[in-house]
Amino acid sequence: MSLSLTHTWAEVVIEELSRLGIRHICVAPGSRSTPLTLAAVKQSQHPQRPVTIHRHFDERGLGYLALGLAKSICEPVAVIVTSGTAVANLLPAVVESGLTGEPLVILSADRPFELMDCGANQAITQSGLFSSHVTAELALPAPTAEIPLPALLTKVDQLLARQAEQGGSVHINCPFREPFYGNRDETEEEKLRESVAHWWQSGQRYTRHHQARCSAMPEWPPWWTPTDGGPRTVIVLGAVPEGLSEAVERLANSLHAIILADPQAGVASSAPGYDLWLNHPDLFQQLNQAQWVIQLGGRLVSKRLGQWLAQTQAHYWLISEHTQSLAPHHLSVEQFVVPPSQWRLWLNALTDAVDSAHSDAIADSKHVSAWQCALVNGAKYQMQLAAAAIPTSPLSEHNVFQTLPAMLPHHADVFIGNSLAIRLADIWSHLAHHRVFANRGASGIDGLLACAAGVQRYRAQPMLVVLGDTSALYDLNSLALWRETCAPAAILILNNNGGGIFDALPVDQTLCDTYYRMPHNLGFEHIAAQFSLGFHQPATPDDLVRSVNQALTTPGADVIEVVTPAGEAGQVLSECLAAMAARGTHA
């Protein structure tokens, strides 16, 4: 195998990826991936299209670092790993991106054909490893002069065009034969590039795909009448593109609609805490009077909201970025696929249509939706009762999330872990004025620290990361990514000594600790020191506020460990839900 041929193939692939818009490449150590790594290093020095290289020794964390970058950049991020289990460690991040749409380009080095199934070291079957979790896969042959470079470019372009249309991850598997090191033959390389000389000099992508997509406004619903100002409408928001708050609120005002927004939405709910108050039978039935549901995005945190959506009889519109279904209830919906860049325009056009079609009824200054006011006021009252019953001292997880918004500087980002953390944030934390990130595709606890690090690397804003102790232990290696940060960061770990999410399960309590909660009896002070991070362990709410404020206003990253009683958070949540269900009608 020619050293020059192998490296030329790798450089052509990386060069074309940069022309296709990739500006960030995440690299893990490895020998078989040397051609790709060196090509990425060369591209990082390109005068017009330099890429930024990110490194991590842990491939699982590296995949989530790339996922976080893709979340914040909203464009593809490449990942380079060597062969064997290094590739398999990317599976959790690929699964997440397949569900939530972040575009990752996986470049895995591989052993060539003759080293497969013969006992060769570090050789596994990598083609098809990601199965249906990738949008598409390109299984390259080992580099050979018989396959022209234009064919290589065309295949890469087709793969990225499909990703641009559908989102998610794509996998390029790259078998390489040795040698990888030594002096390269410049004459041979120049000859190899003759077939793509024009492309090499042009600076343009080899195949130029053009997407002629437009999202026409739907026909006006024939059942929509101006009676009482229009139908009783609920606007539900899940994970949506950034910056929609004004457009959503304008539409809600025109329709006198109730907004129920997920923590990821960046929009304020009309009646926050719906995961609790929807357990109130009378409020549930009041919401059931809705005649029209407009859902923007999906991946909803609230179990109760999902249960309500599953049984509503309202006319149902779903607006999404891709054709992928976001309606697990399988109701009959009208789904509109709208590119992220057009969501604001689409919502404003819908609002204009509402205003112009029924201007007299909607614009009447005396008109107030009695249904809307009764439901919102009733929900607020019930949430005040629930909040008053939550313990405030010493620190409890519920109290932490109640006070979370007041701790944050206006410009701070928030990354919330899964399991109990995201559920309590959904109930208690009003975070519409902050950019909130979460992994709500597969909703796993893997890679949360790494993913948050990826988000912050691009956005360069102060960030509060909130996650549970088990989630933090699961991704300890990724604390290494926080040793150098581009902005202050606070990693708030809620340590209730195990999986607190399981406390609410109706399981025999003699089995809960052993098989579900799995107490670890570990603290994080020495772990923080191991990674050269600051450490705080506040004992009171005031201590917590000071710790968060200090962490978010000074350089570097600090670990803040809040120790709470095992079982308390789940028990309090169960009591709140039971109390809400038993209260009956509010006078």
mmCIF file of C-alpha atoms in Angstrom, residues 98-399:
data_model
loop_
_atom_site.group_PDB
_atom_site.id
_atom_site.type_symbol
_atom_site.label_atom_id
_atom_site.label_comp_id
_atom_site.label_asym_id
_atom_site.label_seq_id
_atom_site.Cartn_x
_atom_site.Cartn_y
_atom_site.Cartn_z
ATOM 1 C CA GLY A 98 -30.539 10.090 15.453
ATOM 2 C CA LEU A 99 -33.510 11.011 17.630
ATOM 3 C CA THR A 100 -32.898 14.740 18.016
ATOM 4 C CA GLY A 101 -31.358 15.502 14.621
ATOM 5 C CA GLU A 102 -27.952 16.989 15.473
ATOM 6 C CA PRO A 103 -25.676 16.272 12.482
ATOM 7 C CA LEU A 104 -22.562 14.250 13.314
ATOM 8 C CA VAL A 105 -20.155 12.880 10.706
ATOM 9 C CA ILE A 106 -18.450 9.787 12.101
ATOM 10 C CA LEU A 107 -15.092 8.988 10.467
ATOM 11 C CA SER A 108 -13.924 5.612 11.721
ATOM 12 C CA ALA A 109 -10.607 4.099 10.706
ATOM 13 C CA ASP A 110 -10.804 0.363 10.063
ATOM 14 C CA ARG A 111 -8.729 -2.698 9.262
ATOM 15 C CA PRO A 112 -8.740 -3.681 5.574
ATOM 16 C CA PHE A 113 -10.603 -6.690 4.185
ATOM 17 C CA GLU A 114 -7.746 -9.179 4.561
ATOM 18 C CA LEU A 115 -7.470 -8.552 8.333
ATOM 19 C CA MET A 116 -11.124 -9.238 9.096
ATOM 20 C CA ASP A 117 -12.328 -12.523 10.663
ATOM 21 C CA CYS A 118 -8.843 -13.969 10.905
ATOM 22 C CA GLY A 119 -7.767 -13.202 14.458
ATOM 23 C CA ALA A 120 -6.091 -9.879 13.607
ATOM 24 C CA ASN A 121 -5.766 -7.433 16.478
ATOM 25 C CA GLN A 122 -8.383 -4.721 17.054
ATOM 26 C CA ALA A 123 -10.477 -5.869 14.087
ATOM 27 C CA ILE A 124 -14.257 -5.874 14.436
ATOM 28 C CA THR A 125 -17.052 -5.552 11.914
ATOM 29 C CA GLN A 126 -17.649 -1.804 11.771
ATOM 30 C CA SER A 127 -19.884 -1.467 8.732
ATOM 31 C CA GLY A 128 -23.448 -1.466 9.977
ATOM 32 C CA LEU A 129 -22.328 -1.029 13.581
ATOM 33 C CA PHE A 130 -24.692 1.936 14.093
ATOM 34 C CA SER A 131 -27.586 0.147 12.385
ATOM 35 C CA SER A 132 -30.701 2.293 11.954
ATOM 36 C CA HIS A 133 -29.366 4.972 14.295
ATOM 37 C CA VAL A 134 -27.492 6.695 11.458
ATOM 38 C CA THR A 135 -29.186 8.476 8.589
ATOM 39 C CA ALA A 136 -26.810 6.864 6.091
ATOM 40 C CA GLU A 137 -23.500 5.027 5.923
ATOM 41 C CA LEU A 138 -20.619 5.080 3.454
ATOM 42 C CA ALA A 139 -18.453 1.961 3.639
ATOM 43 C CA LEU A 140 -15.324 2.903 1.719
ATOM 44 C CA PRO A 141 -12.873 0.357 0.331
ATOM 45 C CA ALA A 142 -9.227 0.570 1.306
ATOM 46 C CA PRO A 143 -7.564 3.281 -0.829
ATOM 47 C CA THR A 144 -6.613 2.052 -4.273
ATOM 48 C CA ALA A 145 -5.467 3.777 -7.446
ATOM 49 C CA GLU A 146 -8.133 1.861 -9.399
ATOM 50 C CA ILE A 147 -10.907 3.897 -7.758
ATOM 51 C CA PRO A 148 -10.745 7.486 -9.048
ATOM 52 C CA LEU A 149 -10.840 10.357 -6.597
ATOM 53 C CA PRO A 150 -13.912 11.915 -8.312
ATOM 54 C CA ALA A 151 -15.869 8.816 -7.251
ATOM 55 C CA LEU A 152 -14.717 9.313 -3.655
ATOM 56 C CA LEU A 153 -15.830 12.958 -3.733
ATOM 57 C CA THR A 154 -19.206 12.136 -5.256
ATOM 58 C CA LYS A 155 -19.941 9.536 -2.578
ATOM 59 C CA VAL A 156 -19.046 11.921 0.235
ATOM 60 C CA ASP A 157 -21.190 14.668 -1.311
ATOM 61 C CA GLN A 158 -24.190 12.365 -1.642
ATOM 62 C CA LEU A 159 -23.892 11.307 1.971
ATOM 63 C CA LEU A 160 -23.734 14.872 3.306
ATOM 64 C CA ALA A 161 -26.597 15.967 1.042
ATOM 65 C CA ARG A 162 -28.772 13.265 2.554
ATOM 66 C CA GLN A 163 -27.766 14.389 6.026
ATOM 67 C CA ALA A 164 -28.614 18.010 5.182
ATOM 68 C CA GLU A 165 -32.091 16.861 4.201
ATOM 69 C CA GLN A 166 -32.796 14.462 7.072
ATOM 70 C CA GLY A 167 -30.476 15.431 9.938
ATOM 71 C CA GLY A 168 -28.889 12.947 12.316
ATOM 72 C CA SER A 169 -25.533 11.194 12.042
ATOM 73 C CA VAL A 170 -23.779 9.701 9.034
ATOM 74 C CA HIS A 171 -20.966 7.150 9.188
ATOM 75 C CA ILE A 172 -17.954 7.002 6.861
ATOM 76 C CA ASN A 173 -15.954 3.828 7.517
ATOM 77 C CA CYS A 174 -12.372 4.110 6.236
ATOM 78 C CA PRO A 175 -10.235 0.957 6.009
ATOM 79 C CA PHE A 176 -6.540 1.810 5.770
ATOM 80 C CA ARG A 177 -3.545 -0.394 5.052
ATOM 81 C CA GLU A 178 -0.160 0.288 6.558
ATOM 82 C CA PRO A 179 2.184 2.125 6.402
ATOM 83 C CA PHE A 180 0.901 5.338 7.999
ATOM 84 C CA TYR A 181 4.219 6.972 8.841
ATOM 85 C CA GLY A 182 7.270 8.064 6.876
ATOM 86 C CA ASN A 183 8.203 10.379 4.029
ATOM 87 C CA ARG A 184 5.583 10.900 1.360
ATOM 88 C CA ASP A 185 6.300 11.019 -2.356
ATOM 89 C CA GLU A 186 5.251 14.494 -3.549
ATOM 90 C CA THR A 187 5.515 13.509 -7.208
ATOM 91 C CA GLU A 188 3.186 10.568 -6.685
ATOM 92 C CA GLU A 189 0.702 12.707 -4.778
ATOM 93 C CA GLU A 190 0.637 15.328 -7.519
ATOM 94 C CA LYS A 191 -0.112 12.627 -10.058
ATOM 95 C CA LEU A 192 -2.857 11.167 -7.874
ATOM 96 C CA ARG A 193 -4.572 14.562 -7.698
ATOM 97 C CA GLU A 194 -4.586 15.172 -11.446
ATOM 98 C CA SER A 195 -8.125 13.814 -11.789
ATOM 99 C CA VAL A 196 -9.415 16.397 -9.293
ATOM 100 C CA ALA A 197 -6.987 19.235 -10.071
ATOM 101 C CA HIS A 198 -9.773 21.654 -11.024
ATOM 102 C CA TRP A 199 -11.679 20.882 -7.820
ATOM 103 C CA TRP A 200 -8.526 21.193 -5.750
ATOM 104 C CA GLN A 201 -7.893 24.702 -7.051
ATOM 105 C CA SER A 202 -11.513 25.884 -7.108
ATOM 106 C CA GLY A 203 -12.258 25.921 -3.374
ATOM 107 C CA GLN A 204 -15.810 24.703 -4.123
ATOM 108 C CA ARG A 205 -17.500 21.477 -3.167
ATOM 109 C CA TYR A 206 -17.324 18.849 -5.866
ATOM 110 C CA THR A 207 -21.097 18.379 -6.239
ATOM 111 C CA ARG A 208 -23.206 21.433 -5.526
ATOM 112 C CA HIS A 209 -26.636 20.409 -4.264
ATOM 113 C CA HIS A 210 -29.335 23.067 -4.039
ATOM 114 C CA GLN A 211 -32.357 22.582 -1.823
ATOM 115 C CA ALA A 212 -35.382 24.374 -3.242
ATOM 116 C CA ARG A 213 -37.579 24.019 -0.170
ATOM 117 C CA CYS A 214 -40.388 26.279 0.876
ATOM 118 C CA SER A 215 -43.057 25.869 3.492
ATOM 119 C CA ALA A 216 -46.360 27.208 2.260
ATOM 120 C CA MET A 217 -48.944 28.207 4.819
ATOM 121 C CA PRO A 218 -51.622 25.565 5.365
ATOM 122 C CA GLU A 219 -55.180 26.143 4.273
ATOM 123 C CA TRP A 220 -57.222 27.931 6.899
ATOM 124 C CA PRO A 221 -59.096 25.384 9.056
ATOM 125 C CA PRO A 222 -62.713 25.181 7.886
ATOM 126 C CA TRP A 223 -63.873 24.560 11.477
ATOM 127 C CA TRP A 224 -62.276 27.796 12.719
ATOM 128 C CA THR A 225 -64.986 30.348 13.597
ATOM 129 C CA PRO A 226 -64.841 33.735 15.295
ATOM 130 C CA THR A 227 -67.328 32.651 17.965
ATOM 131 C CA ASP A 228 -66.061 33.853 21.339
ATOM 132 C CA GLY A 229 -62.930 35.096 19.591
ATOM 133 C CA GLY A 230 -61.966 31.757 18.071
ATOM 134 C CA PRO A 231 -61.402 28.201 19.248
ATOM 135 C CA ARG A 232 -59.933 27.421 22.633
ATOM 136 C CA THR A 233 -56.312 26.852 21.689
ATOM 137 C CA VAL A 234 -53.291 25.300 23.404
ATOM 138 C CA ILE A 235 -49.802 25.930 22.020
ATOM 139 C CA VAL A 236 -47.377 23.203 23.120
ATOM 140 C CA LEU A 237 -43.645 23.730 22.698
ATOM 141 C CA GLY A 238 -40.928 21.107 22.868
ATOM 142 C CA ALA A 239 -37.358 21.364 21.617
ATOM 143 C CA VAL A 240 -37.528 24.163 19.023
ATOM 144 C CA PRO A 241 -35.088 26.472 17.221
ATOM 145 C CA GLU A 242 -33.762 29.387 19.221
ATOM 146 C CA GLY A 243 -35.384 32.817 19.195
ATOM 147 C CA LEU A 244 -39.084 31.995 18.768
ATOM 148 C CA SER A 245 -40.384 33.604 21.961
ATOM 149 C CA GLU A 246 -41.742 36.790 20.390
ATOM 150 C CA ALA A 247 -43.392 34.991 17.456
ATOM 151 C CA VAL A 248 -45.031 32.394 19.718
ATOM 152 C CA GLU A 249 -46.315 35.011 22.155
ATOM 153 C CA ARG A 250 -47.707 37.070 19.282
ATOM 154 C CA LEU A 251 -49.601 34.061 17.934
ATOM 155 C CA ALA A 252 -50.848 33.179 21.424
ATOM 156 C CA ASN A 253 -52.129 36.716 21.934
ATOM 157 C CA SER A 254 -53.996 36.647 18.627
ATOM 158 C CA LEU A 255 -55.619 33.324 19.463
ATOM 159 C CA HIS A 256 -56.002 33.953 23.219
ATOM 160 C CA ALA A 257 -54.147 30.664 23.508
ATOM 161 C CA ILE A 258 -52.576 28.969 26.492
ATOM 162 C CA ILE A 259 -48.841 28.268 26.119
ATOM 163 C CA LEU A 260 -47.396 25.113 27.681
ATOM 164 C CA ALA A 261 -43.643 25.254 27.060
ATOM 165 C CA ASP A 262 -40.993 22.642 27.753
ATOM 166 C CA PRO A 263 -37.775 23.783 29.504
ATOM 167 C CA GLN A 264 -35.940 23.424 26.172
ATOM 168 C CA ALA A 265 -38.250 25.844 24.359
ATOM 169 C CA GLY A 266 -36.970 29.236 25.518
ATOM 170 C CA VAL A 267 -40.570 30.437 25.831
ATOM 171 C CA ALA A 268 -42.530 31.164 29.005
ATOM 172 C CA SER A 269 -45.569 29.039 29.846
ATOM 173 C CA SER A 270 -48.906 30.719 30.568
ATOM 174 C CA ALA A 271 -49.342 28.332 33.492
ATOM 175 C CA PRO A 272 -45.962 26.905 34.618
ATOM 176 C CA GLY A 273 -45.697 23.634 36.512
ATOM 177 C CA TYR A 274 -48.178 21.776 34.335
ATOM 178 C CA ASP A 275 -46.526 18.436 35.117
ATOM 179 C CA LEU A 276 -47.999 18.922 38.600
ATOM 180 C CA TRP A 277 -51.248 20.800 38.043
ATOM 181 C CA LEU A 278 -52.340 18.491 35.221
ATOM 182 C CA ASN A 279 -52.713 15.883 37.963
ATOM 183 C CA HIS A 280 -55.566 18.019 39.327
ATOM 184 C CA PRO A 281 -58.707 16.403 37.796
ATOM 185 C CA ASP A 282 -60.643 19.651 37.413
ATOM 186 C CA LEU A 283 -57.763 21.496 35.748
ATOM 187 C CA PHE A 284 -57.189 18.496 33.489
ATOM 188 C CA GLN A 285 -60.819 18.627 32.396
ATOM 189 C CA GLN A 286 -60.678 22.386 31.869
ATOM 190 C CA LEU A 287 -57.700 21.934 29.561
ATOM 191 C CA ASN A 288 -59.667 19.191 27.842
ATOM 192 C CA GLN A 289 -62.034 21.863 26.520
ATOM 193 C CA ALA A 290 -59.333 22.872 24.044
ATOM 194 C CA GLN A 291 -60.477 22.702 20.428
ATOM 195 C CA TRP A 292 -57.117 23.241 18.742
ATOM 196 C CA VAL A 293 -53.605 22.114 19.659
ATOM 197 C CA ILE A 294 -50.599 23.602 17.892
ATOM 198 C CA GLN A 295 -47.473 21.655 18.852
ATOM 199 C CA LEU A 296 -44.078 23.068 17.920
ATOM 200 C CA GLY A 297 -41.303 20.496 18.111
ATOM 201 C CA GLY A 298 -41.294 17.502 20.414
ATOM 202 C CA ARG A 299 -39.300 15.503 22.949
ATOM 203 C CA LEU A 300 -41.507 16.695 25.802
ATOM 204 C CA VAL A 301 -40.302 16.207 29.369
ATOM 205 C CA SER A 302 -43.690 16.213 31.102
ATOM 206 C CA LYS A 303 -45.342 12.831 31.481
ATOM 207 C CA ARG A 304 -48.673 14.427 32.393
ATOM 208 C CA LEU A 305 -48.664 16.655 29.318
ATOM 209 C CA GLY A 306 -47.985 13.630 27.142
ATOM 210 C CA GLN A 307 -50.926 11.828 28.754
ATOM 211 C CA TRP A 308 -53.206 14.780 28.065
ATOM 212 C CA LEU A 309 -52.100 15.020 24.439
ATOM 213 C CA ALA A 310 -52.714 11.281 24.003
ATOM 214 C CA GLN A 311 -56.430 11.640 24.731
ATOM 215 C CA THR A 312 -57.314 15.113 23.463
ATOM 216 C CA GLN A 313 -60.050 15.386 20.858
ATOM 217 C CA ALA A 314 -58.825 18.758 19.617
ATOM 218 C CA HIS A 315 -57.760 19.492 16.060
ATOM 219 C CA TYR A 316 -54.019 18.889 16.104
ATOM 220 C CA TRP A 317 -51.233 20.599 14.166
ATOM 221 C CA LEU A 318 -47.608 19.496 14.583
ATOM 222 C CA ILE A 319 -44.756 21.631 13.264
ATOM 223 C CA SER A 320 -41.382 19.880 13.008
ATOM 224 C CA GLU A 321 -37.993 20.267 11.365
ATOM 225 C CA HIS A 322 -38.065 16.834 9.708
ATOM 226 C CA THR A 323 -40.654 14.279 8.688
ATOM 227 C CA GLN A 324 -39.805 12.151 11.718
ATOM 228 C CA SER A 325 -42.882 11.627 13.877
ATOM 229 C CA LEU A 326 -42.940 13.488 17.192
ATOM 230 C CA ALA A 327 -46.360 12.238 18.293
ATOM 231 C CA PRO A 328 -45.945 9.055 20.399
ATOM 232 C CA HIS A 329 -49.693 9.058 21.068
ATOM 233 C CA HIS A 330 -50.333 8.235 17.372
ATOM 234 C CA LEU A 331 -53.260 10.616 17.100
ATOM 235 C CA SER A 332 -54.304 11.860 13.697
ATOM 236 C CA VAL A 333 -52.345 15.079 13.217
ATOM 237 C CA GLU A 334 -51.573 17.513 10.454
ATOM 238 C CA GLN A 335 -47.787 17.692 10.348
ATOM 239 C CA PHE A 336 -45.961 20.591 8.712
ATOM 240 C CA VAL A 337 -42.256 20.197 8.009
ATOM 241 C CA VAL A 338 -40.630 23.616 8.295
ATOM 242 C CA PRO A 339 -36.852 24.244 8.053
ATOM 243 C CA PRO A 340 -35.534 25.810 11.283
ATOM 244 C CA SER A 341 -34.652 29.067 9.509
ATOM 245 C CA GLN A 342 -38.307 29.533 8.505
ATOM 246 C CA TRP A 343 -40.087 28.853 11.794
ATOM 247 C CA ARG A 344 -40.329 32.483 12.829
ATOM 248 C CA LEU A 345 -41.614 33.517 9.400
ATOM 249 C CA TRP A 346 -44.107 30.659 9.415
ATOM 250 C CA LEU A 347 -45.486 31.588 12.843
ATOM 251 C CA ASN A 348 -45.723 35.269 11.966
ATOM 252 C CA ALA A 349 -47.554 34.433 8.742
ATOM 253 C CA LEU A 350 -50.011 32.272 10.701
ATOM 254 C CA THR A 351 -50.578 35.133 13.165
ATOM 255 C CA ASP A 352 -51.173 37.590 10.324
ATOM 256 C CA ALA A 353 -53.712 35.203 8.826
ATOM 257 C CA VAL A 354 -55.533 34.929 12.150
ATOM 258 C CA ASP A 355 -55.605 38.700 12.588
ATOM 259 C CA SER A 356 -56.791 39.445 9.076
ATOM 260 C CA ALA A 357 -59.376 36.659 8.812
ATOM 261 C CA HIS A 358 -61.071 37.444 12.094
ATOM 262 C CA SER A 359 -59.903 40.927 12.961
ATOM 263 C CA ASP A 360 -63.218 42.098 14.383
ATOM 264 C CA ALA A 361 -63.609 39.248 16.822
ATOM 265 C CA ILE A 362 -59.969 38.937 17.834
ATOM 266 C CA ALA A 363 -59.143 42.624 18.094
ATOM 267 C CA ASP A 364 -62.107 43.439 20.334
ATOM 268 C CA SER A 365 -60.434 45.026 23.360
ATOM 269 C CA LYS A 366 -63.280 43.853 25.606
ATOM 270 C CA HIS A 367 -62.852 40.252 24.641
ATOM 271 C CA VAL A 368 -61.232 38.108 27.294
ATOM 272 C CA SER A 369 -61.203 34.348 27.126
ATOM 273 C CA ALA A 370 -62.936 33.195 30.287
ATOM 274 C CA TRP A 371 -61.659 29.686 29.650
ATOM 275 C CA GLN A 372 -58.082 30.876 29.394
ATOM 276 C CA CYS A 373 -58.223 33.033 32.513
ATOM 277 C CA ALA A 374 -59.965 30.419 34.649
ATOM 278 C CA LEU A 375 -57.480 27.713 33.739
ATOM 279 C CA VAL A 376 -54.378 29.866 34.141
ATOM 280 C CA ASN A 377 -55.506 31.355 37.454
ATOM 281 C CA GLY A 378 -56.538 27.960 38.801
ATOM 282 C CA ALA A 379 -53.225 26.419 37.815
ATOM 283 C CA LYS A 380 -51.244 29.258 39.408
ATOM 284 C CA TYR A 381 -53.188 28.930 42.645
ATOM 285 C CA GLN A 382 -52.569 25.183 42.849
ATOM 286 C CA MET A 383 -48.847 25.660 42.163
ATOM 287 C CA GLN A 384 -48.633 28.230 44.971
ATOM 288 C CA LEU A 385 -50.115 25.665 47.360
ATOM 289 C CA ALA A 386 -47.662 23.026 46.158
ATOM 290 C CA ALA A 387 -44.663 25.367 46.446
ATOM 291 C CA ALA A 388 -45.589 26.312 49.991
ATOM 292 C CA ALA A 389 -45.436 22.648 51.027
ATOM 293 C CA ILE A 390 -41.861 22.099 49.791
ATOM 294 C CA PRO A 391 -39.157 22.080 52.493
ATOM 295 C CA THR A 392 -36.800 25.057 52.202
ATOM 296 C CA SER A 393 -34.112 24.312 54.784
ATOM 297 C CA PRO A 394 -31.872 22.444 54.774
ATOM 298 C CA LEU A 395 -31.398 22.263 51.038
ATOM 299 C CA SER A 396 -33.807 20.061 49.100
ATOM 300 C CA GLU A 397 -33.756 19.302 45.387
ATOM 301 C CA HIS A 398 -37.182 20.872 44.924
ATOM 302 C CA ASN A 399 -35.980 24.056 46.612
#
